[in-house]
Amino acid sequence: MRFQSSIARRVRCLCSLALALPAVFATGAAMAVPEPTARVIVKFRVGADAAATSAEQLPARVGGVARRLGLPVRQGLALADRTQLLMASGLSSQQFAARLARDSAVEYAVPDELRHRAAPPNDPRYAQGLSAPGPAAGQWYLRAPAGAVRSAINIEAAWAAVAGSPNIVVAVLDTGIRYDHPDLKRAADGGNLLDGYDFVTNGFIENDATPGRDSDATDPGDWVSSDDVISPSNTIGCTTSEIGDSSWHGTQTSGLIGALTNNGVGMAGLTGPGRALRVLPVRVLGKCGGFDSDIIPAMRWAAGLVVPGVPANPTPARVINLSLGGTGACNAAYQDAVREINQAGVVVVASAGNTTGHAVNTPANCTGVIGVGGLRHLGSKVGFSDLGPEITISAPGGNCVNLTGDCLYPLLTTTNAGVTKPVPSSEAYTDATNATIGTSFSAPLVAGTAALMLAVGPGLSPDEIRSLLRRSSRPFPTSGDSASVPTCQAPQVDSTGEPIDQFECYCTTSTCGAGMLDAGAAVALSKADDDKDGGGGALGLGWLLALGVAIRAVAATRRPQA
């Protein structure tokens, strides 16, 4: 699986929510400008006029910055309080961001990058045609760990601890959803899918009949043809490397969390027989990926925060799953959003990346995000998974690197039978032939577990969820089916600065997180903490953590001086 990050060279103009028409600012009067080549997310500092709203302030602030820079600047959508997408021509996004960042009115300015779903990795067995039905190991990843399936997550123990139907909401920010899959379905029709939202604003990426943001999170397909690449509507720089069939990626990640259980159809989701979880589909990706300026406001909306011009979310999530990303450090726009979302009590989970043992990708490398690495069935790091200290925990990612026969250890999940456009009411699943592997599918296993933890401990904070996941994890194995497998090392680069690939390796706590996900132990620990506190949840663990800090502080005052 590869995560990519690129700056769009040309995009269509977006209308500002603060103005009736697209605004063009320049030194002096407004002027016509060519199609923009630069896209930057800007957050302005708190203004002197405290009585004015952010929406009222933005046009004047953009105009002032444009005049000081001497550049024609186009306003895009307002993303949050004091935060807006700006576009300009004649320079790159990096250059535009650097110039904006030097302005005294600007808190931060970062390029609006294009993020991608976790596309399939190039593992030897994945691309080969496998004829036998499967997968041979079924939903091995949900079982109690035993024998060859050491990394299985022990979900039945978690289900046993969850009573009633608390309906914890997990937002899945992805390519959208196929509401007509019979093992998912809308909640109103007896399923686990809530009404979501479509945040994709670029018409080429969105690929549906209603361009722009709307309340329909349905996935129309994200296939890319050679004609798409040369089409005038391809203003984002989509290349031949993106050509391929529709992924139905959002339906696949959602199925792992929300597939109906004990319904006599298909597979079991983490929601379990008690239907403890609901999935909120939020569409942020389409053809060739999705922009940060769509993903970041979607994260905020999913958490119940205000997004300018978008109706309030009637079913805010307690957990957000991001099976997407791009290379590079976490930028200020993502970090700002994660901070606010965590403060609202919402857990953010993201896949580490699939660039073969390179550094953890954005947004999994942001502070406050639970980054998830991928494991083989035996518990070693699967070759495609990235690694590093930003990972909190690792979970099964599937692997097809067996010497003969079918792909034995993919992650079975819901999908659609359509090659490009969807097949209505398709009861389709990934299998040994159509294998699903990657950290895109490790992350939902952790996100669903976090939601089950909240089902028994609703007062737990994001930091407490992270702590309990780490404490309940099982140790990584140090041996397996091959004596030649090395120990994982920190990500490295060669003499030219290019990342060095790192294939299968035995995990350490500094490279793959605290250990292997154990959903049963995590939920039991959360329930024990909640019971101990009489249902308060957060108070129990929070009080213990605070006491530990106090004890360490007292001990520190009593140490002899060096």
C-alpha positions as semicolon CSV with decimal commas, in nm:
position;residue;x (nm);y (nm);z (nm)
1;M;0,000;0,000;0,000
2;R;0,135;0,341;-0,076
3;F;0,050;0,669;0,086
4;Q;0,127;0,968;-0,131
5;S;0,140;1,343;-0,079
6;S;0,146;1,595;-0,359
7;I;0,059;1,959;-0,412
8;A;-0,213;2,028;-0,666
9;R;-0,093;2,243;-0,954
10;R;-0,433;2,359;-1,074
11;V;-0,777;2,352;-0,914
12;R;-1,111;2,504;-0,989
13;C;-1,203;2,817;-0,791
14;L;-1,408;2,762;-0,478
15;C;-1,660;3,013;-0,348
16;S;-1,602;3,165;-0,007
17;L;-1,872;3,096;0,248
18;A;-1,833;3,455;0,365
19;L;-1,908;3,606;0,024
20;A;-2,171;3,549;-0,242
21;L;-1,908;3,531;-0,520
22;P;-1,544;3,417;-0,540
23;A;-1,327;3,696;-0,403
24;V;-1,009;3,811;-0,576
25;F;-0,785;4,043;-0,377
26;A;-0,485;4,229;-0,511
27;T;-0,291;4,543;-0,444
28;G;-0,555;4,800;-0,531
29;A;-0,862;4,699;-0,732
30;A;-0,977;4,342;-0,803
31;M;-0,839;4,191;-1,122
32;A;-0,880;3,876;-1,328
33;V;-0,621;3,611;-1,248
34;P;-0,525;3,281;-1,411
35;E;-0,620;2,944;-1,266
36;P;-0,440;2,918;-0,929
37;T;-0,129;2,703;-0,895
38;A;-0,093;2,735;-0,516
39;R;-0,327;2,623;-0,237
40;V;-0,257;2,710;0,127
41;I;-0,450;2,666;0,454
42;V;-0,415;2,983;0,662
43;K;-0,512;3,051;1,021
44;F;-0,521;3,419;1,119
45;R;-0,430;3,549;1,462
46;V;-0,704;3,671;1,696
47;G;-0,825;4,004;1,561
48;A;-0,835;4,338;1,738
49;D;-1,213;4,362;1,684
50;A;-1,334;4,108;1,937
51;A;-1,696;4,190;1,859
52;A;-1,671;4,085;1,495
53;T;-1,732;3,723;1,400
54;S;-1,470;3,518;1,223
55;A;-1,684;3,510;0,909
56;E;-1,701;3,891;0,906
57;Q;-1,328;3,927;0,962
58;L;-1,201;3,685;0,698
59;P;-1,258;3,891;0,378
60;A;-1,092;4,200;0,524
61;R;-0,802;3,997;0,660
62;V;-0,744;3,820;0,330
63;G;-0,758;4,152;0,150
64;G;-0,505;4,305;0,384
65;V;-0,262;4,016;0,345
66;A;-0,301;4,023;-0,033
67;R;-0,220;4,393;-0,048
68;R;0,085;4,352;0,173
69;L;0,212;4,062;-0,038
70;G;0,131;4,232;-0,365
71;L;-0,037;3,913;-0,489
72;P;-0,381;3,838;-0,633
73;V;-0,533;3,594;-0,382
74;R;-0,849;3,388;-0,419
75;Q;-1,057;3,289;-0,119
76;G;-1,156;2,925;-0,085
77;L;-1,385;2,775;0,174
78;A;-1,366;2,878;0,538
79;L;-1,252;2,567;0,727
80;A;-1,284;2,669;1,092
81;D;-1,254;2,964;1,326
82;R;-1,006;3,212;1,166
83;T;-0,902;2,941;0,918
84;Q;-0,945;2,950;0,541
85;L;-0,820;2,802;0,215
86;L;-0,638;3,063;0,002
87;M;-0,523;3,023;-0,358
88;A;-0,283;3,216;-0,580
89;S;-0,112;3,192;-0,919
90;G;0,244;3,215;-1,038
91;L;0,415;3,036;-0,747
92;S;0,412;2,700;-0,574
93;S;0,208;2,614;-0,267
94;Q;0,526;2,595;-0,060
95;Q;0,637;2,941;-0,176
96;F;0,293;3,087;-0,113
97;A;0,281;2,934;0,238
98;A;0,627;3,070;0,322
99;R;0,529;3,423;0,219
100;L;0,199;3,409;0,407
101;A;0,368;3,274;0,721
102;R;0,587;3,585;0,743
103;D;0,282;3,814;0,767
104;S;0,214;3,939;1,119
105;A;-0,161;3,870;1,084
106;V;-0,104;3,498;1,016
107;E;-0,081;3,234;1,294
108;Y;0,021;2,959;1,050
109;A;0,016;2,883;0,678
110;V;0,061;2,530;0,539
111;P;0,028;2,387;0,186
112;D;-0,307;2,224;0,113
113;E;-0,178;1,879;0,022
114;L;-0,347;1,594;-0,158
115;R;-0,386;1,281;0,057
116;H;-0,460;0,930;-0,062
117;R;-0,639;0,623;0,063
118;A;-0,406;0,340;0,148
119;A;-0,377;0,180;-0,196
120;P;-0,289;-0,191;-0,228
121;P;0,078;-0,276;-0,165
122;N;0,296;-0,458;-0,415
123;D;0,330;-0,780;-0,220
124;P;0,415;-1,076;-0,448
125;R;0,096;-1,271;-0,383
126;Y;-0,143;-0,977;-0,404
127;A;-0,120;-0,910;-0,777
128;Q;-0,137;-1,277;-0,881
129;G;-0,463;-1,435;-0,988
130;L;-0,577;-1,681;-0,722
131;S;-0,856;-1,913;-0,831
132;A;-0,967;-2,093;-0,515
133;P;-1,239;-1,943;-0,289
134;G;-1,136;-1,803;0,045
135;P;-0,996;-1,659;0,247
136;A;-0,864;-1,990;0,374
137;A;-0,837;-1,856;0,729
138;G;-1,172;-1,673;0,738
139;Q;-1,195;-1,389;0,989
140;W;-0,879;-1,509;1,160
141;Y;-0,800;-1,158;1,281
142;L;-1,096;-1,156;1,525
143;R;-1,017;-1,482;1,701
144;A;-0,840;-1,544;2,029
145;P;-0,466;-1,559;1,956
146;A;-0,348;-1,917;1,918
147;G;-0,118;-2,120;1,698
148;A;-0,033;-1,936;1,378
149;V;-0,267;-1,642;1,441
150;R;-0,066;-1,477;1,717
151;S;-0,176;-1,124;1,621
152;A;-0,553;-1,197;1,631
153;I;-0,733;-0,940;1,845
154;N;-0,952;-1,158;2,078
155;I;-1,280;-0,982;1,997
156;E;-1,523;-1,232;2,156
157;A;-1,390;-1,146;2,501
158;A;-1,462;-0,779;2,424
159;W;-1,818;-0,855;2,312
160;A;-1,882;-1,049;2,632
161;A;-1,797;-0,742;2,840
162;V;-2,024;-0,501;2,648
163;A;-2,383;-0,507;2,769
164;G;-2,682;-0,344;2,602
165;S;-2,665;-0,129;2,292
166;P;-2,479;0,194;2,377
167;N;-2,447;0,290;2,008
168;I;-2,102;0,451;2,024
169;V;-2,044;0,639;1,697
170;V;-1,730;0,579;1,493
171;A;-1,674;0,821;1,205
172;V;-1,501;0,667;0,904
173;L;-1,339;0,937;0,689
174;D;-1,278;0,771;0,356
175;T;-1,415;0,729;0,001
176;G;-1,774;0,717;0,123
177;I;-1,998;0,414;0,169
178;R;-2,225;0,173;-0,017
179;Y;-2,539;0,200;0,193
180;D;-2,697;-0,082;-0,007
181;H;-2,460;-0,355;0,114
182;P;-2,687;-0,609;0,290
183;D;-2,436;-0,663;0,571
184;L;-2,422;-0,290;0,651
185;K;-2,742;-0,094;0,565
186;R;-2,871;0,231;0,712
187;A;-2,968;0,236;1,079
188;A;-3,324;0,323;0,976
189;D;-3,334;-0,005;0,781
190;G;-3,193;-0,217;1,062
191;G;-2,824;-0,162;0,985
192;N;-2,539;0,021;1,152
193;L;-2,480;0,310;0,908
194;L;-2,576;0,665;1,003
195;D;-2,643;0,950;0,764
196;G;-2,303;1,099;0,692
197;Y;-2,171;1,386;0,482
198;D;-1,971;1,444;0,164
199;F;-1,690;1,700;0,215
200;V;-1,520;1,662;-0,125
201;T;-1,522;1,996;-0,308
202;N;-1,323;1,925;-0,625
203;G;-1,552;1,801;-0,904
204;F;-1,296;1,567;-1,061
205;I;-1,218;1,399;-0,727
206;E;-1,583;1,382;-0,623
207;N;-1,709;1,209;-0,940
208;D;-2,080;1,232;-0,857
209;A;-2,391;1,407;-0,983
210;T;-2,403;1,668;-0,705
211;P;-2,072;1,858;-0,699
212;G;-1,968;2,023;-0,375
213;R;-2,042;1,947;-0,014
214;D;-2,373;1,776;0,057
215;S;-2,539;1,527;0,290
216;D;-2,491;1,222;0,067
217;A;-2,184;1,015;0,165
218;T;-2,250;0,747;-0,098
219;D;-1,940;0,621;-0,280
220;P;-1,994;0,648;-0,659
221;G;-1,659;0,480;-0,731
222;D;-1,306;0,622;-0,751
223;W;-1,178;0,447;-1,063
224;V;-0,926;0,634;-1,277
225;S;-0,895;0,573;-1,653
226;S;-0,639;0,690;-1,903
227;D;-0,904;0,932;-2,034
228;D;-0,937;1,077;-1,682
229;V;-0,565;1,154;-1,673
230;I;-0,576;1,359;-1,996
231;S;-0,917;1,514;-1,925
232;P;-0,933;1,895;-1,885
233;S;-1,123;1,836;-1,561
234;N;-0,813;1,673;-1,413
235;T;-0,680;1,988;-1,252
236;I;-0,514;1,816;-0,955
237;G;-0,221;1,653;-1,131
238;C;-0,359;1,297;-1,129
239;T;-0,114;1,081;-1,325
240;T;-0,104;0,743;-1,498
241;S;0,021;0,585;-1,174
242;E;-0,332;0,635;-1,037
243;I;-0,508;0,441;-1,315
244;G;-0,712;0,156;-1,167
245;D;-1,054;0,019;-1,076
246;S;-1,276;0,149;-0,798
247;S;-1,146;0,055;-0,453
248;W;-1,467;0,072;-0,246
249;H;-1,219;0,154;0,028
250;G;-1,466;0,327;0,261
251;T;-1,705;0,031;0,245
252;Q;-1,415;-0,203;0,329
253;T;-1,294;-0,006;0,631
254;S;-1,654;0,048;0,752
255;G;-1,732;-0,323;0,727
256;L;-1,459;-0,414;0,972
257;I;-1,626;-0,192;1,232
258;G;-1,996;-0,203;1,150
259;A;-2,088;-0,521;0,959
260;L;-2,397;-0,678;1,113
261;T;-2,324;-0,973;1,342
262;N;-2,547;-1,276;1,399
263;N;-2,763;-1,180;1,100
264;G;-2,693;-1,493;0,898
265;V;-2,523;-1,284;0,629
266;G;-2,156;-1,262;0,540
267;M;-1,919;-1,149;0,813
268;A;-1,908;-1,015;1,169
269;G;-1,807;-0,658;1,248
270;L;-1,647;-0,530;1,567
271;T;-1,988;-0,394;1,671
272;G;-2,074;-0,749;1,778
273;P;-2,405;-0,923;1,848
274;G;-2,511;-0,640;2,077
275;R;-2,467;-0,381;1,799
276;A;-2,269;-0,158;2,032
277;L;-2,133;0,062;1,752
278;R;-2,264;0,281;1,472
279;V;-2,065;0,396;1,170
280;L;-2,081;0,758;1,051
281;P;-1,951;0,765;0,690
282;V;-1,779;1,091;0,594
283;R;-1,660;1,120;0,235
284;V;-1,323;1,297;0,198
285;L;-1,155;1,093;-0,079
286;G;-1,235;1,015;-0,441
287;K;-1,049;0,990;-0,768
288;C;-0,676;1,026;-0,692
289;G;-0,719;1,118;-0,325
290;G;-0,846;1,417;-0,130
291;F;-0,726;1,758;-0,013
292;D;-0,635;1,851;0,344
293;S;-0,882;2,138;0,310
294;D;-1,161;1,877;0,284
295;I;-1,022;1,623;0,534
296;I;-0,954;1,867;0,821
297;P;-1,303;2,028;0,833
298;A;-1,451;1,677;0,797
299;M;-1,259;1,569;1,107
300;R;-1,396;1,867;1,297
301;W;-1,753;1,805;1,178
302;A;-1,734;1,437;1,268
303;A;-1,636;1,537;1,624
304;G;-1,933;1,774;1,653
305;L;-1,733;2,095;1,613
306;V;-1,856;2,389;1,406
307;V;-1,762;2,399;1,037
308;P;-1,861;2,719;0,851
309;G;-2,140;2,665;0,601
310;V;-2,209;2,303;0,702
311;P;-2,510;2,195;0,913
312;A;-2,428;2,070;1,261
313;N;-2,357;1,698;1,290
314;P;-2,664;1,543;1,460
315;T;-2,469;1,229;1,559
316;P;-2,117;1,335;1,669
317;A;-1,859;1,059;1,685
318;R;-1,661;0,950;1,990
319;V;-1,397;0,792;1,762
320;I;-1,263;0,901;1,422
321;N;-1,091;0,653;1,188
322;L;-0,849;0,783;0,924
323;S;-0,725;0,512;0,688
324;L;-0,547;0,769;0,475
325;G;-0,238;0,983;0,481
326;G;0,068;1,131;0,318
327;T;0,438;1,160;0,380
328;G;0,598;1,434;0,585
329;A;0,570;1,579;0,932
330;C;0,237;1,667;1,092
331;N;0,163;2,026;0,993
332;A;0,005;2,297;1,206
333;A;-0,339;2,266;1,045
334;Y;-0,372;1,897;1,132
335;Q;-0,224;1,946;1,478
336;D;-0,462;2,232;1,549
337;A;-0,761;2,019;1,449
338;V;-0,649;1,713;1,648
339;R;-0,596;1,928;1,958
340;E;-0,952;2,067;1,942
341;I;-1,099;1,726;1,865
342;N;-0,920;1,562;2,158
343;Q;-1,032;1,845;2,385
344;A;-1,388;1,761;2,281
345;G;-1,330;1,407;2,414
346;V;-1,300;1,242;2,072
347;V;-1,043;0,972;1,995
348;V;-0,856;0,995;1,662
349;V;-0,709;0,676;1,510
350;A;-0,499;0,669;1,191
351;S;-0,307;0,411;0,991
352;A;0,071;0,447;1,008
353;G;0,131;0,416;0,634
354;N;0,230;0,152;0,385
355;T;0,555;0,264;0,225
356;T;0,757;-0,041;0,334
357;G;0,904;0,051;0,668
358;H;0,949;0,424;0,615
359;A;0,860;0,696;0,868
360;V;0,504;0,720;1,001
361;N;0,276;0,928;0,779
362;T;0,052;1,229;0,847
363;P;-0,190;1,240;1,026
364;A;-0,083;0,929;1,222
365;N;0,231;1,116;1,332
366;C;0,036;1,404;1,489
367;T;0,041;1,442;1,867
368;G;-0,288;1,313;2,006
369;V;-0,351;1,063;1,726
370;I;-0,339;0,689;1,795
371;G;-0,113;0,570;1,513
372;V;-0,154;0,205;1,414
373;G;0,105;-0,025;1,257
374;G;0,036;-0,348;1,066
375;L;0,123;-0,705;1,170
376;R;0,145;-1,040;0,996
377;H;-0,062;-1,327;1,136
378;L;0,243;-1,443;1,334
379;G;0,286;-1,100;1,495
380;S;0,591;-0,968;1,311
381;K;0,571;-0,636;1,126
382;V;0,422;-0,696;0,783
383;G;0,652;-0,578;0,504
384;F;0,441;-0,287;0,378
385;S;0,377;-0,128;0,719
386;D;0,563;0,186;0,818
387;L;0,706;0,217;1,167
388;G;0,845;0,457;1,424
389;P;0,797;0,597;1,775
390;E;0,472;0,773;1,678
391;I;0,289;0,438;1,661
392;T;0,076;0,366;1,969
393;I;-0,013;0,003;1,897
394;S;-0,013;-0,249;1,612
395;A;-0,290;-0,474;1,479
396;P;-0,337;-0,727;1,199
397;G;-0,279;-0,580;0,854
398;G;-0,312;-0,900;0,655
399;N;-0,041;-1,063;0,448
400;C;-0,033;-1,269;0,130
401;V;0,336;-1,359;0,120
402;N;0,287;-1,735;0,129
403;L;0,486;-1,951;-0,110
404;T;0,202;-2,161;-0,252
405;G;-0,176;-2,159;-0,268
406;D;-0,427;-1,889;-0,180
407;C;-0,366;-1,569;0,008
408;L;-0,415;-1,724;0,350
409;Y;-0,429;-1,416;0,571
410;P;-0,615;-1,124;0,412
411;L;-0,871;-0,932;0,617
412;L;-1,217;-1,034;0,502
413;T;-1,453;-0,738;0,477
414;T;-1,744;-0,586;0,286
415;T;-1,695;-0,442;-0,063
416;N;-1,885;-0,391;-0,391
417;A;-1,873;-0,610;-0,701
418;G;-1,850;-0,313;-0,939
419;V;-1,528;-0,272;-1,135
420;T;-1,582;0,099;-1,188
421;K;-1,943;0,198;-1,116
422;P;-2,121;0,028;-0,826
423;V;-2,336;-0,282;-0,861
424;P;-2,657;-0,205;-0,665
425;S;-2,722;-0,412;-0,351
426;S;-2,403;-0,608;-0,405
427;E;-2,342;-0,871;-0,136
428;A;-1,967;-0,879;-0,201
429;Y;-1,672;-0,948;0,027
430;T;-1,299;-0,943;-0,013
431;D;-1,145;-1,290;-0,019
432;A;-0,835;-1,488;-0,114
433;T;-0,863;-1,369;-0,474
434;N;-0,965;-1,010;-0,403
435;A;-0,741;-0,971;-0,100
436;T;-0,764;-0,684;0,147
437;I;-0,436;-0,603;0,323
438;G;-0,266;-0,292;0,461
439;T;-0,256;-0,060;0,761
440;S;-0,576;0,094;0,625
441;F;-0,741;-0,213;0,776
442;S;-0,531;-0,227;1,092
443;A;-0,662;0,114;1,199
444;P;-1,037;0,025;1,201
445;L;-0,962;-0,271;1,429
446;V;-0,816;-0,027;1,681
447;A;-1,086;0,237;1,622
448;G;-1,361;-0,021;1,677
449;T;-1,189;-0,146;1,993
450;A;-1,160;0,211;2,125
451;A;-1,533;0,252;2,069
452;L;-1,609;-0,071;2,259
453;M;-1,391;0,064;2,541
454;L;-1,606;0,377;2,546
455;A;-1,918;0,159;2,549
456;V;-1,817;0,030;2,894
457;G;-1,634;0,345;3,007
458;P;-1,810;0,643;2,845
459;G;-1,618;0,893;3,057
460;L;-1,275;0,785;2,934
461;S;-1,069;1,061;2,771
462;P;-0,863;1,016;2,452
463;D;-0,544;1,005;2,661
464;E;-0,694;0,738;2,886
465;I;-0,803;0,529;2,587
466;R;-0,446;0,545;2,456
467;S;-0,305;0,445;2,796
468;L;-0,546;0,152;2,834
469;L;-0,474;0,027;2,481
470;R;-0,104;0,027;2,558
471;R;-0,141;-0,134;2,900
472;S;-0,366;-0,412;2,769
473;S;-0,157;-0,496;2,461
474;R;0,022;-0,830;2,426
475;P;0,402;-0,841;2,383
476;F;0,540;-0,875;2,032
477;P;0,690;-1,214;1,944
478;T;1,066;-1,237;1,894
479;S;1,065;-1,551;1,682
480;G;0,845;-1,709;1,419
481;D;0,857;-1,899;1,094
482;S;1,201;-1,781;0,982
483;A;1,532;-1,741;1,163
484;S;1,641;-1,479;0,908
485;V;1,384;-1,215;1,009
486;P;1,568;-0,914;1,161
487;T;1,466;-0,687;1,447
488;C;1,288;-0,368;1,337
489;Q;1,500;-0,054;1,333
490;A;1,410;0,314;1,338
491;P;1,332;0,448;0,987
492;Q;1,648;0,544;0,801
493;V;1,751;0,720;0,479
494;D;2,038;0,651;0,241
495;S;2,320;0,886;0,140
496;T;2,090;1,065;-0,107
497;G;1,818;1,120;0,154
498;E;1,587;0,851;0,014
499;P;1,405;0,632;0,270
500;I;1,540;0,280;0,308
501;D;1,285;-0,001;0,276
502;Q;1,238;-0,224;0,579
503;F;1,040;-0,540;0,515
504;E;0,921;-0,801;0,765
505;C;1,091;-0,760;1,102
506;Y;1,034;-0,836;1,469
507;C;0,873;-0,538;1,637
508;T;1,008;-0,341;1,931
509;T;0,819;-0,096;2,151
510;S;1,008;0,193;1,989
511;T;0,911;0,094;1,635
512;C;0,562;-0,067;1,643
513;G;0,401;0,072;1,958
514;A;0,341;-0,085;2,298
515;G;0,241;-0,426;2,164
516;M;-0,027;-0,622;1,976
517;L;-0,390;-0,512;2,007
518;D;-0,596;-0,725;2,247
519;A;-0,954;-0,602;2,223
520;G;-1,078;-0,832;2,498
521;A;-0,816;-0,717;2,747
522;A;-0,862;-0,349;2,653
523;V;-1,238;-0,358;2,707
524;A;-1,201;-0,557;3,030
525;L;-0,950;-0,304;3,164
526;S;-1,182;-0,017;3,068
527;K;-1,478;-0,187;3,233
528;A;-1,278;-0,259;3,549
529;D;-1,176;0,105;3,570
530;D;-1,535;0,219;3,515
531;D;-1,672;-0,025;3,777
532;K;-1,407;0,079;4,028
533;D;-1,512;0,441;3,987
534;G;-1,883;0,362;4,010
535;G;-1,942;0,439;3,644
536;G;-1,739;0,756;3,623
537;G;-1,489;0,606;3,384
538;A;-1,251;0,894;3,339
539;L;-1,227;0,974;3,709
540;G;-1,091;0,630;3,800
541;L;-0,796;0,618;3,565
542;G;-0,752;0,995;3,570
543;W;-0,730;0,994;3,952
544;L;-0,471;0,715;3,946
545;L;-0,263;0,893;3,684
546;A;-0,278;1,218;3,882
547;L;-0,181;1,033;4,200
548;G;0,114;0,876;4,019
549;V;0,230;1,218;3,903
550;A;0,199;1,356;4,256
551;I;0,395;1,067;4,407
552;R;0,671;1,109;4,149
553;A;0,681;1,483;4,221
554;V;0,720;1,424;4,595
555;A;0,986;1,160;4,533
556;A;1,173;1,403;4,310
557;T;1,191;1,661;4,590
558;R;1,354;1,405;4,818
559;R;1,633;1,289;4,591
560;P;1,983;1,379;4,703
561;Q;2,152;1,644;4,495
562;A;2,425;1,532;4,257
